[in-house]
């Protein structure tokens, strides 16, 4: 079983892509816990919530890995939580830094920001923040030496790009 990380800024199609790929491969996917957190709590996270959100995301990923067949598609990783900590609080606490350091995925995908930005009332801030985060994701992956595939276009185009990358694994 290979874990596939799907990273990207808000409203860039991560969840849609994860769900479609899991369905296509007859496996499970790990939804973004942050979305559930915001819906359940009725608010965006505070700085002190960040490590718990990332830890829960990773725990759900580990649990889903027991059910996955072939691939496990992960809608975000602790790395994204760490990036958002930098955006909103200008720092990342030590526990989150350590958790985000373990980026052990067979393939890392980044969703381009060529999809329409859609506000959702709580979690999504603006198209400008989306572009800032997108640039930060690419810079962070380059800085860490993590290879990635930038997927773009509509969903069928993105799936084709991912299928070609999976075939090369």
Coordinates of N, CA, C and O in Angstrom, one line a residue:
X1 N 0.8 -1.2 0.0 CA 0.0 0.0 0.0 C 0.9 1.2 0.0 O 1.8 1.3 0.8
X2 N 0.6 2.2 -0.9 CA 1.4 3.4 -1.0 C 0.5 4.6 -0.6 O -0.6 4.7 -1.1
X3 N 1.1 5.4 0.3 CA 0.4 6.6 0.7 C 0.7 7.7 -0.3 O 1.8 8.0 -0.6
X4 N -0.4 8.4 -0.7 CA -0.3 9.5 -1.7 C -0.8 10.8 -1.0 O -1.9 10.8 -0.5
X5 N 0.1 11.7 -0.8 CA -0.2 13.0 -0.2 C -0.8 14.0 -1.3 O -0.1 14.1 -2.3
X6 N -1.9 14.6 -1.0 CA -2.4 15.6 -1.9 C -2.5 16.9 -1.1 O -3.3 17.0 -0.1
X7 N -1.6 17.8 -1.5 CA -1.5 19.1 -0.8 C -2.0 20.2 -1.7 O -2.1 20.0 -2.9
X8 N -2.3 21.3 -1.1 CA -2.7 22.5 -1.9 C -3.4 23.5 -1.0 O -3.8 23.2 0.1
X9 N -3.5 24.6 -1.6 CA -4.2 25.7 -0.8 C -5.7 25.4 -0.8 O -6.2 24.5 -1.4
X10 N -6.4 26.3 0.0 CA -7.8 26.2 0.1 C -8.5 26.3 -1.3 O -8.0 26.9 -2.2
X11 N -9.6 25.5 -1.4 CA -10.4 25.6 -2.6 C -9.6 25.3 -3.9 O -9.8 26.0 -4.9
X12 N -8.7 24.3 -3.8 CA -8.0 24.0 -5.0 C -8.3 22.6 -5.5 O -7.6 22.1 -6.4
X13 N -9.3 22.0 -5.0 CA -9.8 20.7 -5.5 C -9.1 19.4 -4.9 O -9.3 18.4 -5.4
X14 N -8.5 19.6 -3.7 CA -7.9 18.4 -3.1 C -8.9 17.3 -2.7 O -8.7 16.2 -3.1
X15 N -10.0 17.7 -2.1 CA -11.0 16.7 -1.6 C -11.6 16.0 -2.8 O -11.8 14.8 -2.9
X16 N -12.0 16.8 -3.8 CA -12.6 16.2 -5.0 C -11.7 15.2 -5.7 O -12.1 14.1 -6.1
X17 N -10.4 15.6 -5.8 CA -9.4 14.7 -6.4 C -9.2 13.4 -5.6 O -9.2 12.3 -6.2
X18 N -9.1 13.6 -4.3 CA -8.9 12.4 -3.4 C -10.1 11.4 -3.6 O -9.9 10.2 -3.7
X19 N -11.3 11.9 -3.5 CA -12.5 11.1 -3.5 C -12.5 10.4 -4.9 O -12.8 9.2 -4.9
X20 N -12.3 11.1 -6.0 CA -12.3 10.5 -7.3 C -11.3 9.4 -7.5 O -11.5 8.4 -8.0
X21 N -10.1 9.7 -7.0 CA -9.0 8.7 -7.1 C -9.3 7.4 -6.3 O -9.0 6.3 -6.7
X22 N -9.8 7.6 -5.1 CA -10.1 6.5 -4.2 C -11.2 5.6 -4.9 O -11.1 4.4 -4.9
X23 N -12.2 6.3 -5.4 CA -13.3 5.5 -6.1 C -12.7 4.8 -7.3 O -13.0 3.6 -7.5
X24 N -11.9 5.4 -8.1 CA -11.3 4.8 -9.3 C -10.4 3.6 -8.9 O -10.4 2.6 -9.7
X25 N -9.7 3.6 -7.8 CA -8.8 2.6 -7.4 C -9.5 1.6 -6.4 O -8.8 0.7 -5.9
X26 N -10.7 1.8 -6.0 CA -11.4 0.9 -5.1 C -10.8 0.8 -3.7 O -10.6 -0.2 -3.1
X27 N -10.4 2.0 -3.3 CA -9.7 2.1 -2.0 C -10.4 3.2 -1.1 O -11.4 3.8 -1.5
X28 N -9.8 3.5 0.0 CA -10.3 4.5 0.9 C -9.4 5.8 0.7 O -8.3 5.7 0.2
X29 N -10.0 6.9 1.2 CA -9.2 8.1 1.3 C -9.4 8.8 2.6 O -10.3 8.4 3.4
X30 N -8.5 9.7 3.0 CA -8.6 10.3 4.3 C -9.0 11.8 4.1 O -8.2 12.6 3.5
X31 N -10.2 12.1 4.5 CA -10.7 13.5 4.3 C -9.9 14.4 5.3 O -9.3 14.0 6.2
X32 N -9.9 15.7 4.9 CA -9.2 16.7 5.7 C -9.9 16.9 7.1 O -11.0 17.4 7.1
X33 N -9.2 16.6 8.1 CA -9.8 16.7 9.5 C -10.1 18.2 9.8 O -11.1 18.5 10.5
X34 N -9.4 19.1 9.3 CA -9.6 20.5 9.6 C -11.0 20.9 9.3 O -11.7 21.7 10.0
X35 N -11.5 20.5 8.2 CA -12.9 20.8 7.8 C -13.9 20.3 8.8 O -14.8 21.0 9.2
X36 N -13.7 19.1 9.3 CA -14.6 18.5 10.3 C -14.4 19.4 11.6 O -15.4 19.7 12.3
X37 N -13.2 19.7 12.0 CA -13.0 20.5 13.2 C -13.7 21.8 13.1 O -14.4 22.2 14.1
X38 N -13.6 22.5 12.0 CA -14.3 23.8 11.8 C -15.8 23.6 11.9 O -16.5 24.4 12.6
X39 N -16.4 22.6 11.2 CA -17.8 22.4 11.3 C -18.3 22.0 12.7 O -19.3 22.5 13.1
X40 N -17.5 21.2 13.4 CA -17.9 20.7 14.7 C -17.8 21.9 15.8 O -18.7 22.0 16.6
X41 N -16.7 22.6 15.7 CA -16.4 23.6 16.7 C -17.1 25.0 16.3 O -17.3 25.8 17.2
X42 N -17.5 25.1 15.1 CA -18.2 26.3 14.6 C -17.3 27.5 14.6 O -17.7 28.7 14.7
X43 N -16.0 27.3 14.4 CA -14.9 28.3 14.4 C -13.7 27.8 13.7 O -13.5 26.6 13.6
X44 N -12.9 28.8 13.3 CA -11.6 28.4 12.8 C -10.6 28.0 14.0 O -10.9 28.4 15.1
X45 N -9.6 27.3 13.8 CA -8.7 26.9 14.9 C -7.9 28.1 15.5 O -7.6 29.1 14.8
X46 N -7.6 27.9 16.7 CA -6.7 28.8 17.4 C -5.3 28.2 17.2 O -5.1 27.0 16.9
X47 N -4.2 29.0 17.5 CA -2.9 28.4 17.4 C -2.7 27.2 18.2 O -2.1 26.2 17.7
X48 N -3.2 27.1 19.4 CA -3.1 25.9 20.3 C -3.8 24.7 19.8 O -3.5 23.6 20.2
X49 N -4.7 24.9 18.8 CA -5.4 23.7 18.2 C -4.6 23.0 17.1 O -4.9 21.9 16.7
X50 N -3.6 23.7 16.6 CA -2.9 23.2 15.4 C -2.3 21.8 15.5 O -2.4 21.0 14.6
X51 N -1.5 21.6 16.6 CA -0.9 20.3 16.7 C -1.9 19.2 16.9 O -1.8 18.1 16.2
X52 N -3.0 19.4 17.6 CA -4.0 18.4 17.7 C -4.7 18.1 16.4 O -5.0 16.9 16.1
X53 N -4.9 19.1 15.6 CA -5.5 18.9 14.3 C -4.6 18.0 13.4 O -5.0 17.1 12.8
X54 N -3.3 18.4 13.4 CA -2.3 17.6 12.6 C -2.2 16.2 13.1 O -2.1 15.2 12.3
X55 N -2.2 16.0 14.5 CA -2.0 14.7 15.1 C -3.3 13.8 14.7 O -3.1 12.7 14.4
X56 N -4.5 14.4 14.8 CA -5.7 13.7 14.4 C -5.7 13.3 12.9 O -6.1 12.2 12.6
X57 N -5.2 14.3 12.1 CA -5.1 14.0 10.6 C -4.2 12.7 10.4 O -4.6 11.8 9.7
X58 N -3.1 12.7 11.1 CA -2.2 11.6 10.9 C -2.7 10.3 11.5 O -2.6 9.2 10.9
X59 N -3.4 10.4 12.6 CA -4.0 9.2 13.2 C -5.1 8.6 12.3 O -5.2 7.4 12.2
X60 N -5.8 9.5 11.7 CA -6.9 9.0 10.8 C -6.3 8.4 9.6 O -6.8 7.4 9.0
X61 N -5.2 8.9 9.1 CA -4.4 8.4 8.0 C -3.9 7.0 8.4 O -4.1 6.0 7.6
X62 N -3.3 6.8 9.5 CA -2.8 5.5 10.0 C -3.9 4.5 10.1 O -3.8 3.3 9.7
X63 N -5.1 4.9 10.6 CA -6.2 4.0 10.7 C -6.8 3.6 9.4 O -7.1 2.4 9.1
X64 N -6.9 4.5 8.4 CA -7.3 4.2 7.1 C -6.4 3.3 6.3 O -6.8 2.5 5.5
X65 N -5.1 3.4 6.7 CA -4.1 2.6 6.0 C -4.4 1.1 6.2 O -4.1 0.3 5.3
X66 N -5.1 0.7 7.3 CA -5.4 -0.7 7.5 C -6.5 -1.2 6.6 O -6.6 -2.4 6.4
X67 N -7.3 -0.2 6.0 CA -8.3 -0.6 5.1 C -8.0 -0.4 3.6 O -8.7 -0.8 2.8
X68 N -6.9 0.3 3.4 CA -6.6 0.7 2.0 C -6.1 -0.5 1.2 O -5.5 -1.4 1.7
X69 N -6.4 -0.4 -0.1 CA -6.0 -1.4 -1.1 C -5.2 -0.7 -2.2 O -5.8 0.0 -2.9
X70 N -3.9 -1.0 -2.2 CA -3.1 -0.4 -3.2 C -2.6 1.0 -2.9 O -1.4 1.2 -2.8
X71 N -3.5 1.9 -2.7 CA -3.2 3.3 -2.5 C -4.0 3.8 -1.3 O -5.2 3.4 -1.1
X72 N -3.5 4.8 -0.6 CA -4.2 5.6 0.4 C -4.1 7.0 0.0 O -2.9 7.5 0.0
X73 N -5.1 7.6 -0.4 CA -5.1 9.0 -0.9 C -5.4 9.9 0.3 O -6.5 9.8 1.0
X74 N -4.5 10.8 0.7 CA -4.5 11.6 1.9 C -4.8 13.1 1.5 O -3.9 13.7 0.9
X75 N -6.0 13.6 1.9 CA -6.4 14.9 1.6 C -5.7 15.8 2.7 O -6.3 16.0 3.7
X76 N -4.5 16.2 2.4 CA -3.7 17.1 3.2 C -2.8 16.2 4.2 O -3.1 15.0 4.3
X77 N -1.8 16.8 4.8 CA -0.9 16.2 5.7 C -0.6 17.2 6.8 O -0.9 18.4 6.7
X78 N 0.1 16.8 7.9 CA 0.6 17.7 8.9 C 1.4 18.9 8.3 O 1.5 20.0 8.9
X79 N 2.1 18.7 7.2 CA 2.8 19.7 6.5 C 2.0 20.9 6.2 O 2.4 22.1 6.4
X80 N 0.7 20.7 5.8 CA -0.2 21.8 5.5 C -0.6 22.5 6.7 O -0.7 23.8 6.7
X81 N -0.8 21.8 7.8 CA -1.1 22.4 9.1 C 0.0 23.3 9.5 O -0.2 24.5 10.0
X82 N 1.2 22.9 9.4 CA 2.4 23.7 9.7 C 2.5 24.9 8.9 O 2.8 26.0 9.4
X83 N 2.2 24.8 7.6 CA 2.2 26.0 6.7 C 1.2 27.0 7.1 O 1.5 28.2 7.2
X84 N 0.0 26.5 7.4 CA -1.1 27.5 7.9 C -0.7 28.1 9.2 O -1.1 29.3 9.4
X85 N 0.0 27.4 10.1 CA 0.5 28.0 11.3 C 1.4 29.2 11.0 O 1.3 30.3 11.6
X86 N 2.2 29.0 10.0 CA 3.1 30.1 9.7 C 2.4 31.3 9.1 O 2.7 32.5 9.3
X87 N 1.3 31.0 8.3 CA 0.5 32.1 7.6 C -0.2 32.9 8.7 O -0.1 34.1 8.7
X88 N -0.8 32.2 9.6 CA -1.7 32.9 10.6 C -1.0 33.4 11.9 O -1.4 34.3 12.5
X89 N 0.0 32.7 12.3 CA 0.7 33.0 13.6 C 2.2 33.3 13.5 O 2.8 33.7 14.4
X90 N 2.7 33.1 12.3 CA 4.1 33.5 12.1 C 5.1 32.5 12.6 O 6.3 32.8 12.7
X91 N 4.6 31.4 13.1 CA 5.5 30.4 13.7 C 4.8 29.0 13.7 O 3.6 28.9 13.5
X92 N 5.6 28.0 14.0 CA 5.1 26.6 14.1 C 5.7 26.1 15.4 O 6.9 26.1 15.6
X93 N 4.8 25.5 16.3 CA 5.4 25.0 17.5 C 6.2 23.8 17.3 O 6.1 23.1 16.2
X94 N 7.0 23.4 18.3 CA 8.0 22.3 18.1 C 7.3 21.0 17.8 O 7.9 20.2 17.0
X95 N 6.2 20.7 18.5 CA 5.6 19.4 18.3 C 5.0 19.3 16.8 O 5.2 18.2 16.2
X96 N 4.4 20.3 16.3 CA 3.9 20.3 15.0 C 5.1 20.3 14.0 O 5.0 19.6 13.0
X97 N 6.1 21.0 14.2 CA 7.3 21.0 13.4 C 7.8 19.5 13.2 O 8.1 19.1 12.1
X98 N 7.9 18.8 14.3 CA 8.4 17.4 14.3 C 7.4 16.5 13.6 O 7.9 15.7 12.8
X99 N 6.2 16.7 13.8 CA 5.2 15.8 13.1 C 5.2 16.1 11.6 O 5.1 15.2 10.8
X100 N 5.3 17.4 11.2 CA 5.3 17.7 9.8 C 6.6 17.3 9.1 O 6.6 17.1 7.9
X101 N 7.6 17.1 9.9 CA 8.9 16.6 9.3 C 8.8 15.2 8.7 O 9.5 14.9 7.7
X102 N 8.0 14.4 9.3 CA 7.9 13.0 8.8 C 6.9 12.9 7.6 O 5.8 12.5 7.7
X103 N 7.4 13.4 6.4 CA 6.6 13.4 5.2 C 7.0 12.1 4.4 O 7.9 12.1 3.6
X104 N 6.4 11.0 4.8 CA 6.8 9.7 4.2 C 5.7 9.1 3.2 O 5.1 8.1 3.5
X105 N 5.6 9.8 2.1 CA 4.6 9.4 1.1 C 5.3 9.0 -0.2 O 6.4 9.5 -0.5
X106 N 4.7 8.0 -0.8 CA 5.2 7.5 -2.1 C 5.2 8.5 -3.2 O 6.0 8.5 -4.1
X107 N 4.2 9.4 -3.1 CA 4.0 10.4 -4.1 C 3.3 11.6 -3.5 O 2.4 11.5 -2.6
X108 N 3.8 12.8 -3.8 CA 3.2 14.0 -3.3 C 2.7 14.8 -4.5 O 3.4 15.1 -5.5
X109 N 1.4 15.1 -4.4 CA 0.7 15.9 -5.5 C 0.4 17.2 -4.9 O 0.0 17.4 -3.7
X110 N 0.4 18.3 -5.7 CA 0.0 19.6 -5.3 C -1.1 20.0 -6.3 O -0.8 20.0 -7.5
X111 N -2.2 20.4 -5.8 CA -3.3 20.9 -6.7 C -3.1 22.4 -7.0 O -2.8 23.2 -6.2
X112 N -3.2 22.6 -8.3 CA -3.0 24.0 -8.8 C -4.2 24.9 -8.4 O -5.3 24.3 -8.1
X113 N -4.0 26.2 -8.4 CA -5.1 27.1 -8.1 C -5.9 27.5 -9.3 O -6.3 28.7 -9.4
X114 N -6.1 26.6 -10.3 CA -6.8 26.9 -11.5 C -8.3 26.6 -11.4 O -9.0 26.5 -12.4
X115 N -8.8 26.3 -10.2 CA -10.2 26.0 -10.0 C -10.8 27.3 -9.4 O -10.1 28.1 -8.8
X116 N -12.1 27.4 -9.5 CA -12.7 28.7 -9.0 C -12.6 28.6 -7.4 O -12.8 27.6 -6.8
X117 N -12.3 29.8 -6.9 CA -12.2 29.9 -5.4 C -13.6 30.1 -4.9 O -14.4 30.9 -5.5
X118 N -14.0 29.3 -3.9 CA -15.4 29.4 -3.4 C -15.3 29.6 -1.9 O -14.8 28.8 -1.1
X119 N -15.9 30.7 -1.4 CA -15.9 30.9 0.1 C -16.9 29.9 0.8 O -17.8 29.5 0.1
X120 N -16.5 29.5 2.0 CA -17.4 28.6 2.7 C -17.9 29.1 4.0 O -18.5 28.4 4.8
X121 N -17.7 30.4 4.3 CA -18.2 31.0 5.5 C -17.3 31.0 6.7 O -17.3 32.0 7.4
X122 N -16.5 30.0 6.9 CA -15.6 30.0 8.0 C -14.1 29.7 7.7 O -13.3 30.5 8.1
X123 N -13.9 28.7 6.9 CA -12.6 28.2 6.8 C -11.8 28.9 5.7 O -10.6 29.1 5.8
X124 N -12.4 29.3 4.6 CA -11.7 29.8 3.5 C -11.7 31.3 3.6 O -12.7 32.0 3.7
X125 N -10.5 31.9 3.4 CA -10.4 33.4 3.7 C -10.5 34.2 2.4 O -11.3 35.1 2.4
X126 N -9.6 34.0 1.4 CA -9.7 34.8 0.2 C -8.8 34.2 -0.9 O -8.0 33.3 -0.6
X127 N -9.0 34.6 -2.1 CA -8.2 34.2 -3.2 C -6.8 34.6 -3.0 O -5.9 33.8 -3.4
X128 N -6.5 35.7 -2.4 CA -5.2 36.2 -2.1 C -4.4 35.2 -1.2 O -3.3 34.9 -1.4
X129 N -5.1 34.8 -0.1 CA -4.5 33.9 0.8 C -4.3 32.6 0.1 O -3.2 31.9 0.3
X130 N -5.2 32.1 -0.7 CA -5.0 30.9 -1.5 C -3.7 30.9 -2.3 O -3.0 30.0 -2.3
X131 N -3.5 32.0 -3.0 CA -2.3 32.2 -3.8 C -1.0 32.2 -3.0 O 0.0 31.6 -3.3
X132 N -1.1 32.9 -1.8 CA 0.1 32.9 -0.9 C 0.4 31.5 -0.4 O 1.6 31.1 -0.5
X133 N -0.6 30.8 0.0 CA -0.4 29.4 0.5 C 0.1 28.5 -0.6 O 1.0 27.7 -0.4
X134 N -0.4 28.7 -1.8 CA 0.1 27.9 -2.9 C 1.6 28.1 -3.1 O 2.3 27.1 -3.3
X135 N 2.0 29.3 -3.2 CA 3.4 29.6 -3.3 C 4.2 29.0 -2.2 O 5.4 28.5 -2.4
X136 N 3.7 29.1 -1.0 CA 4.4 28.6 0.2 C 4.6 27.1 0.1 O 5.6 26.5 0.5
X137 N 3.5 26.4 -0.3 CA 3.6 24.9 -0.5 C 4.7 24.5 -1.4 O 5.6 23.7 -1.1
X138 N 4.7 25.1 -2.6 CA 5.8 24.8 -3.6 C 7.2 25.1 -3.0 O 8.1 24.3 -3.2
X139 N 7.3 26.3 -2.4 CA 8.6 26.6 -1.8 C 9.1 25.7 -0.7 O 10.2 25.3 -0.6
X140 N 8.1 25.3 0.2 CA 8.4 24.3 1.2 C 8.9 23.0 0.7 O 9.9 22.4 1.2
X141 N 8.2 22.5 -0.3 CA 8.6 21.2 -0.9 C 9.9 21.3 -1.6 O 10.8 20.4 -1.4
X142 N 10.2 22.4 -2.3 CA 11.5 22.5 -2.9 C 12.6 22.6 -1.8 O 13.6 22.0 -2.0
X143 N 12.3 23.4 -0.8 CA 13.3 23.5 0.3 C 13.6 22.2 1.0 O 14.8 21.9 1.3
X144 N 12.6 21.4 1.1 CA 12.8 20.1 1.8 C 13.3 19.0 0.8 O 13.7 17.9 1.2
X145 N 13.4 19.3 -0.5 CA 13.8 18.3 -1.4 C 12.8 17.2 -1.7 O 13.2 16.1 -2.0
X146 N 11.5 17.6 -1.5 CA 10.4 16.6 -1.7 C 9.9 16.7 -3.1 O 9.4 17.8 -3.5
X147 N 10.1 15.7 -3.9 CA 9.6 15.8 -5.3 C 8.0 15.8 -5.2 O 7.4 15.2 -4.4
X148 N 7.5 16.5 -6.2 CA 6.0 16.6 -6.3 C 5.6 16.8 -7.7 O 6.4 17.1 -8.6
X149 N 4.3 16.5 -7.9 CA 3.7 16.7 -9.2 C 2.6 17.8 -9.0 O 1.7 17.6 -8.2
X150 N 2.7 18.8 -9.8 CA 1.7 19.9 -9.8 C 0.6 19.4 -10.7 O 0.9 19.3 -11.9
X151 N -0.6 19.2 -10.2 CA -1.7 18.8 -11.1 C -2.6 19.9 -11.4 O -2.9 20.7 -10.5
X152 N -3.1 20.0 -12.6 CA -3.9 21.2 -13.0 C -4.9 20.7 -14.0 O -5.0 19.6 -14.5
X153 N -5.8 21.7 -14.3 CA -6.9 21.4 -15.3 C -8.1 20.9 -14.5 O -8.3 21.0 -13.3
X154 N -9.1 20.4 -15.3 CA -10.3 19.9 -14.8 C -10.1 18.6 -14.2 O -9.0 18.0 -14.3
X155 N -11.1 18.0 -13.5 CA -10.9 16.7 -12.8 C -10.4 15.6 -13.7 O -9.4 14.9 -13.4
X156 N -11.0 15.4 -14.9 CA -10.4 14.3 -15.8 C -8.9 14.6 -16.1 O -8.2 13.6 -16.2
X157 N -8.5 15.8 -16.4 CA -7.1 16.1 -16.7 C -6.3 15.8 -15.5 O -5.2 15.2 -15.6
X158 N -6.7 16.1 -14.3 CA -5.9 15.9 -13.1 C -5.8 14.4 -12.9 O -4.7 13.9 -12.5
X159 N -6.9 13.7 -13.0 CA -6.8 12.2 -12.9 C -5.8 11.6 -13.8 O -5.0 10.7 -13.4
X160 N -5.8 12.0 -15.1 CA -4.9 11.5 -16.1 C -3.4 11.8 -15.6 O -2.6 10.9 -15.7
X161 N -3.2 13.0 -15.1 CA -1.8 13.3 -14.7 C -1.4 12.4 -13.5 O -0.3 11.9 -13.5
X162 N -2.3 12.2 -12.6 CA -2.0 11.4 -11.4 C -1.8 9.9 -11.9 O -0.9 9.2 -11.4
X163 N -2.7 9.4 -12.7 CA -2.5 8.0 -13.2 C -1.2 7.8 -13.9 O -0.5 6.8 -13.7
X164 N -0.7 8.8 -14.6 CA 0.6 8.6 -15.3 C 1.7 8.6 -14.2 O 2.7 7.8 -14.3
X165 N 1.6 9.4 -13.1 CA 2.6 9.4 -12.1 C 2.5 8.1 -11.3 O 3.6 7.6 -10.9
X166 N 1.3 7.6 -11.0 CA 1.2 6.3 -10.3 C 1.8 5.2 -11.1 O 2.4 4.3 -10.5
X167 N 1.6 5.2 -12.4 CA 2.2 4.1 -13.2 C 3.7 4.2 -13.2 O 4.4 3.1 -13.3
X168 N 4.3 5.3 -12.9 CA 5.8 5.4 -12.9 C 6.3 5.0 -11.5 O 7.6 4.9 -11.4
X169 N 5.5 4.8 -10.5 CA 6.0 4.5 -9.2 C 6.6 3.1 -9.2 O 6.1 2.1 -9.6

